[in-house]
PDB file of C-alpha atoms and ligand atoms in Angstrom:
ATOM      1  CA  UNK U   1       0.002   0.145   0.131  1.00  0.00           C
ATOM      2  CA  UNK U   2       1.215   3.548  -1.021  1.00  0.00           C
ATOM      3  CA  UNK U   3       2.204   5.281   2.669  1.00  0.00           C
ATOM      4  CA  UNK U   4      -0.085   8.286   3.084  1.00  0.00           C
ATOM      5  CA  UNK U   5       1.561  11.791   2.894  1.00  0.00           C
ATOM      6  CA  UNK U   6       0.730  14.898   5.466  1.00  0.00           C
ATOM      7  CA  UNK U   7       1.989  18.415   5.045  1.00  0.00           C
ATOM      8  CA  UNK U   8       1.600  21.816   7.226  1.00  0.00           C
ATOM      9  CA  UNK U   9      -0.134  24.951   5.773  1.00  0.00           C
ATOM     10  CA  UNK U  10       0.422  28.070   7.623  1.00  0.00           C
ATOM     11  CA  UNK U  11      -0.723  31.626   7.165  1.00  0.00           C
ATOM     12  CA  UNK U  12       1.396  34.306   8.977  1.00  0.00           C
ATOM     13  CA  UNK U  13      -1.185  37.662   9.320  1.00  0.00           C
ATOM     14  CA  UNK U  14      -0.996  40.901  10.860  1.00  0.00           C
ATOM     15  CA  UNK U  15      -3.302  39.608  13.716  1.00  0.00           C
ATOM     16  CA  UNK U  16      -3.206  35.899  13.476  1.00  0.00           C
ATOM     17  CA  UNK U  17      -1.316  32.986  12.581  1.00  0.00           C
ATOM     18  CA  UNK U  18      -3.094  29.905  11.310  1.00  0.00           C
ATOM     19  CA  UNK U  19      -2.040  26.607  11.377  1.00  0.00           C
ATOM     20  CA  UNK U  20      -3.482  23.633   9.441  1.00  0.00           C
ATOM     21  CA  UNK U  21      -2.565  20.112   9.032  1.00  0.00           C
ATOM     22  CA  UNK U  22      -3.626  18.411   5.747  1.00  0.00           C
ATOM     23  CA  UNK U  23      -3.333  14.799   4.184  1.00  0.00           C
ATOM     24  CA  UNK U  24      -2.360  14.455   0.504  1.00  0.00           C
ATOM     25  CA  UNK U  25      -6.045  14.926  -0.548  1.00  0.00           C
ATOM     26  CA  UNK U  26      -6.890  17.925   0.874  1.00  0.00           C
ATOM     27  CA  UNK U  27      -8.650  17.088   4.089  1.00  0.00           C
ATOM     28  CA  UNK U  28      -8.131  19.446   6.829  1.00  0.00           C
ATOM     29  CA  UNK U  29      -7.225  16.876   9.774  1.00  0.00           C
ATOM     30  CA  UNK U  30      -6.329  19.431  12.614  1.00  0.00           C
ATOM     31  CA  UNK U  31      -6.463  23.370  12.902  1.00  0.00           C
ATOM     32  CA  UNK U  32      -5.281  25.747  15.055  1.00  0.00           C
ATOM     33  CA  UNK U  33      -5.074  29.691  15.230  1.00  0.00           C
ATOM     34  CA  UNK U  34      -2.591  31.942  17.746  1.00  0.00           C
ATOM     35  CA  UNK U  35      -2.136  35.837  17.831  1.00  0.00           C
ATOM     36  CA  UNK U  36       0.988  36.981  15.918  1.00  0.00           C
ATOM     37  CA  UNK U  37       3.382  37.711  18.469  1.00  0.00           C
ATOM     38  CA  UNK U  38       5.170  41.034  17.242  1.00  0.00           C
ATOM     39  CA  UNK U  39       6.891  41.456  20.704  1.00  0.00           C
ATOM     40  CA  UNK U  40       8.941  37.974  19.407  1.00  0.00           C
ATOM     41  CA  UNK U  41      12.001  38.046  16.994  1.00  0.00           C
ATOM     42  CA  UNK U  42      11.006  36.488  13.740  1.00  0.00           C
ATOM     43  CA  UNK U  43      12.933  33.367  14.481  1.00  0.00           C
ATOM     44  CA  UNK U  44      11.460  33.210  18.037  1.00  0.00           C
ATOM     45  CA  UNK U  45       8.284  33.250  16.614  1.00  0.00           C
ATOM     46  CA  UNK U  46       8.600  30.742  14.019  1.00  0.00           C
ATOM     47  CA  UNK U  47      10.219  28.257  16.748  1.00  0.00           C
ATOM     48  CA  UNK U  48       6.855  28.987  18.633  1.00  0.00           C
ATOM     49  CA  UNK U  49       4.588  28.074  15.527  1.00  0.00           C
ATOM     50  CA  UNK U  50       6.569  24.918  15.430  1.00  0.00           C
ATOM     51  CA  UNK U  51       5.984  23.968  19.031  1.00  0.00           C
ATOM     52  CA  UNK U  52       2.197  24.974  18.694  1.00  0.00           C
ATOM     53  CA  UNK U  53       2.039  22.560  15.277  1.00  0.00           C
ATOM     54  CA  UNK U  54       3.706  19.498  16.953  1.00  0.00           C
ATOM     55  CA  UNK U  55       1.634  19.989  20.018  1.00  0.00           C
ATOM     56  CA  UNK U  56      -1.586  20.126  17.353  1.00  0.00           C
ATOM     57  CA  UNK U  57      -0.602  16.767  15.630  1.00  0.00           C
ATOM     58  CA  UNK U  58       0.568  14.702  18.677  1.00  0.00           C
ATOM     59  CA  UNK U  59      -2.797  13.324  19.371  1.00  0.00           C
ATOM     60  CA  UNK U  60      -2.678  12.030  15.773  1.00  0.00           C
ATOM     61  CA  UNK U  61       0.376  10.353  16.355  1.00  0.00           C
ATOM     62  CA  UNK U  62       2.739  12.514  14.617  1.00  0.00           C
ATOM     63  CA  UNK U  63       6.163  13.988  16.047  1.00  0.00           C
ATOM     64  CA  UNK U  64       8.777  16.353  14.703  1.00  0.00           C
ATOM     65  CA  UNK U  65      10.928  14.069  12.181  1.00  0.00           C
ATOM     66  CA  UNK U  66       7.948  11.770  11.047  1.00  0.00           C
ATOM     67  CA  UNK U  67       8.779  10.838   7.375  1.00  0.00           C
ATOM     68  CA  UNK U  68       5.014  10.833   6.783  1.00  0.00           C
ATOM     69  CA  UNK U  69       5.276  14.815   7.171  1.00  0.00           C
ATOM     70  CA  UNK U  70       6.964  15.988   3.956  1.00  0.00           C
ATOM     71  CA  UNK U  71       7.090  19.568   4.248  1.00  0.00           C
ATOM     72  CA  UNK U  72       5.084  23.074   4.828  1.00  0.00           C
ATOM     73  CA  UNK U  73       4.064  25.623   3.136  1.00  0.00           C
ATOM     74  CA  UNK U  74       3.802  29.247   4.340  1.00  0.00           C
ATOM     75  CA  UNK U  75       2.073  32.421   3.555  1.00  0.00           C
ATOM     76  CA  UNK U  76       3.388  35.772   4.748  1.00  0.00           C
ATOM     77  CA  UNK U  77       3.181  39.369   3.652  1.00  0.00           C
ATOM     78  CA  UNK U  78       6.029  39.930   0.961  1.00  0.00           C
ATOM     79  CA  UNK U  79       7.144  36.537   1.442  1.00  0.00           C
ATOM     80  CA  UNK U  80       9.379  35.611  -1.669  1.00  0.00           C
ATOM     81  CA  UNK U  81       9.161  32.318  -3.275  1.00  0.00           C
ATOM     82  CA  UNK U  82      12.533  32.557  -5.230  1.00  0.00           C
ATOM     83  CA  UNK U  83      14.722  33.994  -2.258  1.00  0.00           C
ATOM     84  CA  UNK U  84      12.870  32.443   1.021  1.00  0.00           C
ATOM     85  CA  UNK U  85      13.154  35.777   2.450  1.00  0.00           C
ATOM     86  CA  UNK U  86      10.697  38.551   3.383  1.00  0.00           C
ATOM     87  CA  UNK U  87      12.879  41.690   2.935  1.00  0.00           C
ATOM     88  CA  UNK U  88      10.297  43.930   4.574  1.00  0.00           C
ATOM     89  CA  UNK U  89       6.777  43.561   6.116  1.00  0.00           C
ATOM     90  CA  UNK U  90       5.736  46.727   7.873  1.00  0.00           C
ATOM     91  CA  UNK U  91       2.725  45.307   9.447  1.00  0.00           C
ATOM     92  CA  UNK U  92       4.797  42.630  10.956  1.00  0.00           C
ATOM     93  CA  UNK U  93       7.851  44.713  11.886  1.00  0.00           C
ATOM     94  CA  UNK U  94      10.234  42.304   9.715  1.00  0.00           C
ATOM     95  CA  UNK U  95      13.214  42.959   7.960  1.00  0.00           C
ATOM     96  CA  UNK U  96      15.388  40.802   6.082  1.00  0.00           C
ATOM     97  CA  UNK U  97      14.088  37.924   7.577  1.00  0.00           C
ATOM     98  CA  UNK U  98      15.332  34.214   6.278  1.00  0.00           C
ATOM     99  CA  UNK U  99      12.038  32.847   6.483  1.00  0.00           C
ATOM    100  CA  UNK U 100      12.070  29.842   4.758  1.00  0.00           C
ATOM    101  CA  UNK U 101      15.527  28.906   6.557  1.00  0.00           C
ATOM    102  CA  UNK U 102      13.560  29.285   9.908  1.00  0.00           C
ATOM    103  CA  UNK U 103      11.006  27.039   9.211  1.00  0.00           C
ATOM    104  CA  UNK U 104      13.156  24.592   7.881  1.00  0.00           C
ATOM    105  CA  UNK U 105      15.038  24.694  11.325  1.00  0.00           C
ATOM    106  CA  UNK U 106      12.119  24.491  13.725  1.00  0.00           C
ATOM    107  CA  UNK U 107      10.214  22.048  11.595  1.00  0.00           C
ATOM    108  CA  UNK U 108      13.133  19.799   9.932  1.00  0.00           C
ATOM    109  CA  UNK U 109      11.246  19.482   6.579  1.00  0.00           C
ATOM    110  CA  UNK U 110      11.473  21.209   3.263  1.00  0.00           C
ATOM    111  CA  UNK U 111       9.602  24.448   2.981  1.00  0.00           C
ATOM    112  CA  UNK U 112       8.040  26.922   0.645  1.00  0.00           C
ATOM    113  CA  UNK U 113       7.116  30.658   1.186  1.00  0.00           C
ATOM    114  CA  UNK U 114       4.386  32.923  -0.731  1.00  0.00           C
ATOM    115  CA  UNK U 115       2.405  35.820  -0.359  1.00  0.00           C
ATOM    116  CA  UNK U 116      -1.248  34.375   0.969  1.00  0.00           C
ATOM    117  CA  UNK U 117      -3.003  35.363  -2.259  1.00  0.00           C
ATOM    118  CA  UNK U 118      -0.552  33.101  -4.100  1.00  0.00           C
ATOM    119  CA  UNK U 119      -1.324  30.396  -2.183  1.00  0.00           C
ATOM    120  CA  UNK U 120      -4.910  30.519  -2.038  1.00  0.00           C
ATOM    121  CA  UNK U 121      -4.905  30.535  -6.067  1.00  0.00           C
ATOM    122  CA  UNK U 122      -2.646  27.197  -5.809  1.00  0.00           C
ATOM    123  CA  UNK U 123      -5.086  25.352  -2.983  1.00  0.00           C
ATOM    124  CA  UNK U 124      -8.017  26.333  -5.575  1.00  0.00           C
ATOM    125  CA  UNK U 125      -6.123  24.922  -8.498  1.00  0.00           C
ATOM    126  CA  UNK U 126      -5.384  21.607  -6.786  1.00  0.00           C
ATOM    127  CA  UNK U 127      -8.566  20.940  -4.819  1.00  0.00           C
ATOM    128  CA  UNK U 128     -11.215  23.939  -5.403  1.00  0.00           C
ATOM    129  CA  UNK U 129     -13.036  26.038  -7.748  1.00  0.00           C
ATOM    130  CA  UNK U 130     -10.093  26.232  -9.983  1.00  0.00           C
ATOM    131  CA  UNK U 131      -9.794  22.159 -10.508  1.00  0.00           C
ATOM    132  CA  UNK U 132     -10.638  22.041 -13.780  1.00  0.00           C
ATOM    133  CA  UNK U 133      -9.512  25.861 -15.098  1.00  0.00           C
ATOM    134  CA  UNK U 134      -5.971  26.258 -16.791  1.00  0.00           C
ATOM    135  CA  UNK U 135      -6.306  30.235 -16.479  1.00  0.00           C
ATOM    136  CA  UNK U 136      -7.751  32.097 -13.048  1.00  0.00           C
ATOM    137  CA  UNK U 137      -7.070  35.038 -11.178  1.00  0.00           C
ATOM    138  CA  UNK U 138      -7.840  34.486  -7.416  1.00  0.00           C
ATOM    139  CA  UNK U 139      -9.086  37.969  -5.832  1.00  0.00           C
ATOM    140  CA  UNK U 140      -9.063  37.839  -2.275  1.00  0.00           C
ATOM    141  CA  UNK U 141     -11.012  40.755  -0.704  1.00  0.00           C
ATOM    142  CA  UNK U 142     -10.240  40.724   3.008  1.00  0.00           C
ATOM    143  CA  UNK U 143      -8.345  43.425   5.243  1.00  0.00           C
ATOM    144  CA  UNK U 144      -6.450  44.135   2.152  1.00  0.00           C
ATOM    145  CA  UNK U 145      -7.224  42.699  -1.804  1.00  0.00           C
ATOM    146  CA  UNK U 146      -4.540  40.049  -3.211  1.00  0.00           C
ATOM    147  CA  UNK U 147      -4.623  38.312  -6.092  1.00  0.00           C
ATOM    148  CA  UNK U 148      -3.123  35.079  -7.367  1.00  0.00           C
ATOM    149  CA  UNK U 149      -2.578  34.081 -11.181  1.00  0.00           C
ATOM    150  CA  UNK U 150      -2.810  30.639 -12.220  1.00  0.00           C
ATOM    151  CA  UNK U 151      -2.081  30.915 -15.844  1.00  0.00           C
ATOM    152  CA  UNK U 152      -1.352  27.846 -18.346  1.00  0.00           C
ATOM    153  CA  UNK U 153      -1.906  25.820 -15.048  1.00  0.00           C
ATOM    154  CA  UNK U 154       1.023  27.230 -13.431  1.00  0.00           C
ATOM    155  CA  UNK U 155       1.196  30.277 -10.520  1.00  0.00           C
ATOM    156  CA  UNK U 156       2.631  33.240 -12.188  1.00  0.00           C
ATOM    157  CA  UNK U 157       4.568  35.766 -10.190  1.00  0.00           C
ATOM    158  CA  UNK U 158       6.470  37.913 -12.182  1.00  0.00           C
ATOM    159  CA  UNK U 159      10.064  38.492 -12.143  1.00  0.00           C
ATOM    160  CA  UNK U 160      11.298  38.123  -8.808  1.00  0.00           C
ATOM    161  CA  UNK U 161       8.081  37.228  -7.593  1.00  0.00           C
ATOM    162  CA  UNK U 162       6.923  41.204  -7.742  1.00  0.00           C
ATOM    163  CA  UNK U 163       4.081  40.800  -9.511  1.00  0.00           C
ATOM    164  CA  UNK U 164       0.359  39.801  -9.607  1.00  0.00           C
ATOM    165  CA  UNK U 165      -0.305  42.262  -7.169  1.00  0.00           C
ATOM    166  CA  UNK U 166      -3.923  43.130  -8.438  1.00  0.00           C
ATOM    167  CA  UNK U 167      -5.125  45.109  -5.453  1.00  0.00           C
ATOM    168  CA  UNK U 168      -3.005  47.964  -6.716  1.00  0.00           C
ATOM    169  CA  UNK U 169      -4.225  48.209 -10.097  1.00  0.00           C
ATOM    170  CA  UNK U 170      -5.519  51.849 -10.925  1.00  0.00           C
ATOM    171  CA  UNK U 171      -9.333  52.349 -10.790  1.00  0.00           C
ATOM    172  CA  UNK U 172     -11.047  55.225 -12.672  1.00  0.00           C
ATOM    173  CA  UNK U 173     -13.218  56.813 -10.173  1.00  0.00           C
ATOM    174  CA  UNK U 174     -14.763  60.144  -9.625  1.00  0.00           C
ATOM    175  CA  UNK U 175     -13.472  60.111  -6.059  1.00  0.00           C
ATOM    176  CA  UNK U 176     -10.241  60.432  -4.829  1.00  0.00           C
ATOM    177  CA  UNK U 177      -9.180  57.573  -1.927  1.00  0.00           C
ATOM    178  CA  UNK U 178      -5.593  56.862  -0.916  1.00  0.00           C
ATOM    179  CA  UNK U 179      -4.715  53.364  -0.875  1.00  0.00           C
ATOM    180  CA  UNK U 180      -2.827  51.401   2.103  1.00  0.00           C
ATOM    181  CA  UNK U 181       0.241  51.651  -0.020  1.00  0.00           C
ATOM    182  CA  UNK U 182       0.087  55.191  -0.722  1.00  0.00           C
ATOM    183  CA  UNK U 183      -1.326  55.116  -4.274  1.00  0.00           C
ATOM    184  CA  UNK U 184      -4.480  56.726  -4.774  1.00  0.00           C
ATOM    185  CA  UNK U 185      -7.597  54.882  -6.367  1.00  0.00           C
ATOM    186  CA  UNK U 186      -6.443  51.583  -6.443  1.00  0.00           C
ATOM    187  CA  UNK U 187      -8.456  48.524  -6.298  1.00  0.00           C
ATOM    188  CA  UNK U 188      -7.795  48.096  -2.781  1.00  0.00           C
ATOM    189  CA  UNK U 189      -8.652  51.822  -1.847  1.00  0.00           C
ATOM    190  CA  UNK U 190     -12.156  50.763  -2.305  1.00  0.00           C
ATOM    191  CA  UNK U 191     -12.488  47.000  -1.656  1.00  0.00           C
ATOM    192  CA  UNK U 192     -10.710  46.538   1.398  1.00  0.00           C
ATOM    193  CA  UNK U 193     -12.486  45.641   4.284  1.00  0.00           C
ATOM    194  CA  UNK U 194     -11.791  49.271   5.080  1.00  0.00           C
ATOM    195  CA  UNK U 195     -12.656  50.662   1.775  1.00  0.00           C
ATOM    196  CA  UNK U 196     -16.086  49.236   1.875  1.00  0.00           C
ATOM    197  CA  UNK U 197     -16.917  50.212   5.206  1.00  0.00           C
ATOM    198  CA  UNK U 198     -15.937  53.706   4.087  1.00  0.00           C
ATOM    199  CA  UNK U 199     -18.260  53.285   1.205  1.00  0.00           C
ATOM    200  CA  UNK U 200     -20.791  51.824   3.486  1.00  0.00           C
ATOM    201  CA  UNK U 201     -21.017  54.742   5.384  1.00  0.00           C
ATOM    202  CA  UNK U 202     -20.679  57.307   2.692  1.00  0.00           C
ATOM    203  CA  UNK U 203     -24.157  56.047   1.571  1.00  0.00           C
ATOM    204  CA  UNK U 204     -25.952  55.304   4.611  1.00  0.00           C
ATOM    205  CA  UNK U 205     -24.400  56.863   7.227  1.00  0.00           C
ATOM    206  CA  UNK U 206     -24.380  53.719   9.508  1.00  0.00           C
ATOM    207  CA  UNK U 207     -21.802  50.953  10.250  1.00  0.00           C
ATOM    208  CA  UNK U 208     -22.841  47.716   8.483  1.00  0.00           C
ATOM    209  CA  UNK U 209     -21.027  44.234   8.608  1.00  0.00           C
ATOM    210  CA  UNK U 210     -20.801  42.405   5.561  1.00  0.00           C
ATOM    211  CA  UNK U 211     -23.550  39.809   6.827  1.00  0.00           C
ATOM    212  CA  UNK U 212     -25.870  42.715   7.258  1.00  0.00           C
ATOM    213  CA  UNK U 213     -25.307  43.752   3.940  1.00  0.00           C
ATOM    214  CA  UNK U 214     -25.893  40.107   2.436  1.00  0.00           C
ATOM    215  CA  UNK U 215     -29.261  39.864   4.601  1.00  0.00           C
ATOM    216  CA  UNK U 216     -30.529  43.213   3.689  1.00  0.00           C
ATOM    217  CA  UNK U 217     -29.786  43.107  -0.030  1.00  0.00           C
ATOM    218  CA  UNK U 218     -31.266  39.523  -0.041  1.00  0.00           C
ATOM    219  CA  UNK U 219     -34.480  41.144   1.593  1.00  0.00           C
ATOM    220  CA  UNK U 220     -34.715  43.579  -1.363  1.00  0.00           C
ATOM    221  CA  UNK U 221     -33.464  46.320   0.704  1.00  0.00           C
ATOM    222  CA  UNK U 222     -33.107  49.487  -1.749  1.00  0.00           C
ATOM    223  CA  UNK U 223     -30.059  50.859   0.144  1.00  0.00           C
ATOM    224  CA  UNK U 224     -28.270  47.261   0.201  1.00  0.00           C
ATOM    225  CA  UNK U 225     -28.821  47.226  -3.278  1.00  0.00           C
ATOM    226  CA  UNK U 226     -27.496  50.450  -4.152  1.00  0.00           C
ATOM    227  CA  UNK U 227     -24.171  49.416  -1.729  1.00  0.00           C
ATOM    228  CA  UNK U 228     -23.627  46.002  -3.470  1.00  0.00           C
ATOM    229  CA  UNK U 229     -23.798  47.455  -7.124  1.00  0.00           C
ATOM    230  CA  UNK U 230     -21.418  50.477  -6.321  1.00  0.00           C
ATOM    231  CA  UNK U 231     -18.599  48.216  -4.661  1.00  0.00           C
ATOM    232  CA  UNK U 232     -19.354  45.265  -8.010  1.00  0.00           C
ATOM    233  CA  UNK U 233     -18.584  48.102 -10.354  1.00  0.00           C
ATOM    234  CA  UNK U 234     -15.388  49.293  -8.660  1.00  0.00           C
ATOM    235  CA  UNK U 235     -14.401  45.603  -8.539  1.00  0.00           C
ATOM    236  CA  UNK U 236     -15.548  45.118 -12.315  1.00  0.00           C
ATOM    237  CA  UNK U 237     -13.255  48.291 -12.972  1.00  0.00           C
ATOM    238  CA  UNK U 238     -10.080  46.596 -11.729  1.00  0.00           C
ATOM    239  CA  UNK U 239     -11.207  43.270 -13.076  1.00  0.00           C
ATOM    240  CA  UNK U 240     -11.441  44.638 -16.382  1.00  0.00           C
ATOM    241  CA  UNK U 241      -8.076  45.730 -16.504  1.00  0.00           C
ATOM    242  CA  UNK U 242      -6.781  42.080 -15.405  1.00  0.00           C
ATOM    243  CA  UNK U 243      -9.148  40.303 -17.934  1.00  0.00           C
ATOM    244  CA  UNK U 244      -8.168  42.247 -21.147  1.00  0.00           C
ATOM    245  CA  UNK U 245      -4.282  41.811 -20.360  1.00  0.00           C
ATOM    246  CA  UNK U 246      -4.549  38.028 -18.988  1.00  0.00           C
ATOM    247  CA  UNK U 247      -7.701  36.692 -20.713  1.00  0.00           C
ATOM    248  CA  UNK U 248      -8.676  34.222 -18.162  1.00  0.00           C
ATOM    249  CA  UNK U 249     -11.572  31.519 -17.872  1.00  0.00           C
ATOM    250  CA  UNK U 250     -12.605  33.041 -14.459  1.00  0.00           C
ATOM    251  CA  UNK U 251     -12.301  35.141 -11.710  1.00  0.00           C
ATOM    252  CA  UNK U 252     -12.501  32.946  -8.463  1.00  0.00           C
ATOM    253  CA  UNK U 253     -13.466  35.236  -5.461  1.00  0.00           C
ATOM    254  CA  UNK U 254     -12.449  34.451  -1.902  1.00  0.00           C
ATOM    255  CA  UNK U 255     -11.658  36.271   1.363  1.00  0.00           C
ATOM    256  CA  UNK U 256     -14.573  37.515   3.936  1.00  0.00           C
ATOM    257  CA  UNK U 257     -16.030  39.404   1.497  1.00  0.00           C
ATOM    258  CA  UNK U 258     -17.000  36.486  -0.346  1.00  0.00           C
ATOM    259  CA  UNK U 259     -19.439  35.353   2.102  1.00  0.00           C
ATOM    260  CA  UNK U 260     -21.886  37.779  -0.080  1.00  0.00           C
ATOM    261  CA  UNK U 261     -22.023  34.605  -2.483  1.00  0.00           C
ATOM    262  CA  UNK U 262     -23.496  34.198  -5.708  1.00  0.00           C
ATOM    263  CA  UNK U 263     -26.137  37.183  -5.490  1.00  0.00           C
ATOM    264  CA  UNK U 264     -22.845  39.268  -5.579  1.00  0.00           C
ATOM    265  CA  UNK U 265     -21.054  37.236  -8.101  1.00  0.00           C
ATOM    266  CA  UNK U 266     -24.078  37.591 -10.337  1.00  0.00           C
ATOM    267  CA  UNK U 267     -23.909  41.568  -9.951  1.00  0.00           C
ATOM    268  CA  UNK U 268     -20.079  41.691 -10.635  1.00  0.00           C
ATOM    269  CA  UNK U 269     -20.672  39.456 -13.939  1.00  0.00           C
ATOM    270  CA  UNK U 270     -23.287  42.085 -14.863  1.00  0.00           C
ATOM    271  CA  UNK U 271     -20.914  44.930 -14.257  1.00  0.00           C
ATOM    272  CA  UNK U 272     -18.037  43.147 -15.831  1.00  0.00           C
ATOM    273  CA  UNK U 273     -19.474  42.592 -18.897  1.00  0.00           C
ATOM    274  CA  UNK U 274     -21.054  45.753 -19.273  1.00  0.00           C
ATOM    275  CA  UNK U 275     -17.371  47.644 -19.394  1.00  0.00           C
ATOM    276  CA  UNK U 276     -15.137  44.828 -20.684  1.00  0.00           C
ATOM    277  CA  UNK U 277     -13.562  45.000 -24.001  1.00  0.00           C
ATOM    278  CA  UNK U 278     -16.185  43.301 -26.401  1.00  0.00           C
ATOM    279  CA  UNK U 279     -14.069  39.919 -27.318  1.00  0.00           C
ATOM    280  CA  UNK U 280     -14.523  38.603 -23.653  1.00  0.00           C
ATOM    281  CA  UNK U 281     -18.096  39.906 -23.220  1.00  0.00           C
ATOM    282  CA  UNK U 282     -20.250  36.822 -21.961  1.00  0.00           C
ATOM    283  CA  UNK U 283     -16.916  34.375 -21.829  1.00  0.00           C
ATOM    284  CA  UNK U 284     -15.442  34.951 -18.173  1.00  0.00           C
ATOM    285  CA  UNK U 285     -16.963  33.515 -15.079  1.00  0.00           C
ATOM    286  CA  UNK U 286     -17.239  35.087 -11.606  1.00  0.00           C
ATOM    287  CA  UNK U 287     -17.134  32.076  -8.790  1.00  0.00           C
ATOM    288  CA  UNK U 288     -16.739  31.708  -5.340  1.00  0.00           C
ATOM    289  CA  UNK U 289     -13.494  30.201  -3.859  1.00  0.00           C
ATOM    290  CA  UNK U 290     -14.538  26.607  -2.634  1.00  0.00           C
ATOM    291  CA  UNK U 291     -11.954  26.055   0.252  1.00  0.00           C
ATOM    292  CA  UNK U 292     -12.676  28.542   2.797  1.00  0.00           C
ATOM    293  CA  UNK U 293     -13.084  32.017   3.116  1.00  0.00           C
ATOM    294  CA  UNK U 294     -10.575  32.634   5.839  1.00  0.00           C
ATOM    295  CA  UNK U 295      -8.352  29.255   5.608  1.00  0.00           C
ATOM    296  CA  UNK U 296      -7.909  29.585   1.926  1.00  0.00           C
ATOM    297  CA  UNK U 297      -4.109  30.330   2.475  1.00  0.00           C
ATOM    298  CA  UNK U 298      -3.189  27.618   4.494  1.00  0.00           C
ATOM    299  CA  UNK U 299      -4.692  24.929   2.164  1.00  0.00           C
ATOM    300  CA  UNK U 300      -2.852  26.516  -0.615  1.00  0.00           C
ATOM    301  CA  UNK U 301       0.346  26.277   1.539  1.00  0.00           C
ATOM    302  CA  UNK U 302      -0.491  22.422   1.732  1.00  0.00           C
ATOM    303  CA  UNK U 303      -1.182  22.007  -1.988  1.00  0.00           C
ATOM    304  CA  UNK U 304       2.176  24.198  -2.821  1.00  0.00           C
ATOM    305  CA  UNK U 305       4.399  22.049  -0.981  1.00  0.00           C
ATOM    306  CA  UNK U 306       2.826  18.652  -2.324  1.00  0.00           C
ATOM    307  CA  UNK U 307       3.372  20.153  -6.000  1.00  0.00           C
ATOM    308  CA  UNK U 308       6.932  21.060  -4.998  1.00  0.00           C
ATOM    309  CA  UNK U 309       7.906  17.683  -3.485  1.00  0.00           C
ATOM    310  CA  UNK U 310       6.372  15.924  -6.495  1.00  0.00           C
ATOM    311  CA  UNK U 311       8.873  17.919  -9.110  1.00  0.00           C
TER     312      UNK U 311
HETATM  313 ZN1   ZN G   1      -2.264  50.195  -3.840  1.00  0.00          ZN
END
C-alpha cells in the first residue's frame, strides 16, 4: 500500500497566525490559530509556531522528524518564493527575515513561502473551484485585496515574485481615495474591508457588517442594493483591466467579502460584461472560492508543498 503523505499549511497574518495539518487529498485534519506575537523576534516566533504545530498533531500520532510529513507551505506578507526571504513587512515589523530557513530549522522538513493570495490560488487549483481551469485569477477580498494568478496551469509571480499585485491596479473613479500602499485610487482603496466600510458609511451614514449587507440585499433593501452595485462596479473596473491583459477563464472570489456569495457574483458579472472589451463579453465566469473564506492560504500552503515535492 502506498504510504500516505501529510503537510502543514501556515498563514502568518498581521493579527493571527493559522496552522493547518492536511493529508495529500486536501482534508484538513487539525487546525489551530494563535495571535501573531510581534514582541518576539521572527526566529523566536517561528520556533513558537513549530511548538504549536507539533502539539497540534501529537494526538494524531505525529511528531517532529516523522517521515510521513513531507513539508510545509507558509504564507506571509511580502514572502518571496525565490529568495525564501521577507525583505520588509511593515505590519509585522519584520526586516530581512530568512523565513524559509527558519521554518526548515524548526520543522526539520522542506518548506515553501509565498504571499497569501498566491497560496490561495494554488489551493483552489489543486482542490477547489479552479481544479478544472487552466487560467484564472483568484481575488482575495479581506483586510486588503490580493490576487493570485494561475496562467497555463502554473502560478505566475512576475520577475523576482514582484508581480500579481492585483489589489494595486488603478481604477477610474470620480472620488479620490488613498490606498494603504500610499497610491491613489487603487482597487484596494475601494474593496479592502476599510474601503467597503467607508463606502457603506458614505451611502447610509451607518456601520454595517458584510453579513448585514448580504442579509438586507437578500431582503430587497434598496440601500443595500445601491451598495452592492457600487462595490461590484468598482471591483469590475479592476477586473476589466486584468481580464483584457490575461484573458482568464474565471475570476475566483475569496476572502471575507466572498461570504456575499452568488448574488454578489451575479452583480459583478453583470458589471464586468457591461464594461469589458467586446471580445471578452460573456466569456469570463465569476465564481466563489470553495476551500474557505478564511483558510484559503493554509490549504494553499499544503497544496503548494505537495506540488513542490512531486517535482
Ligand atoms: Zn495600492
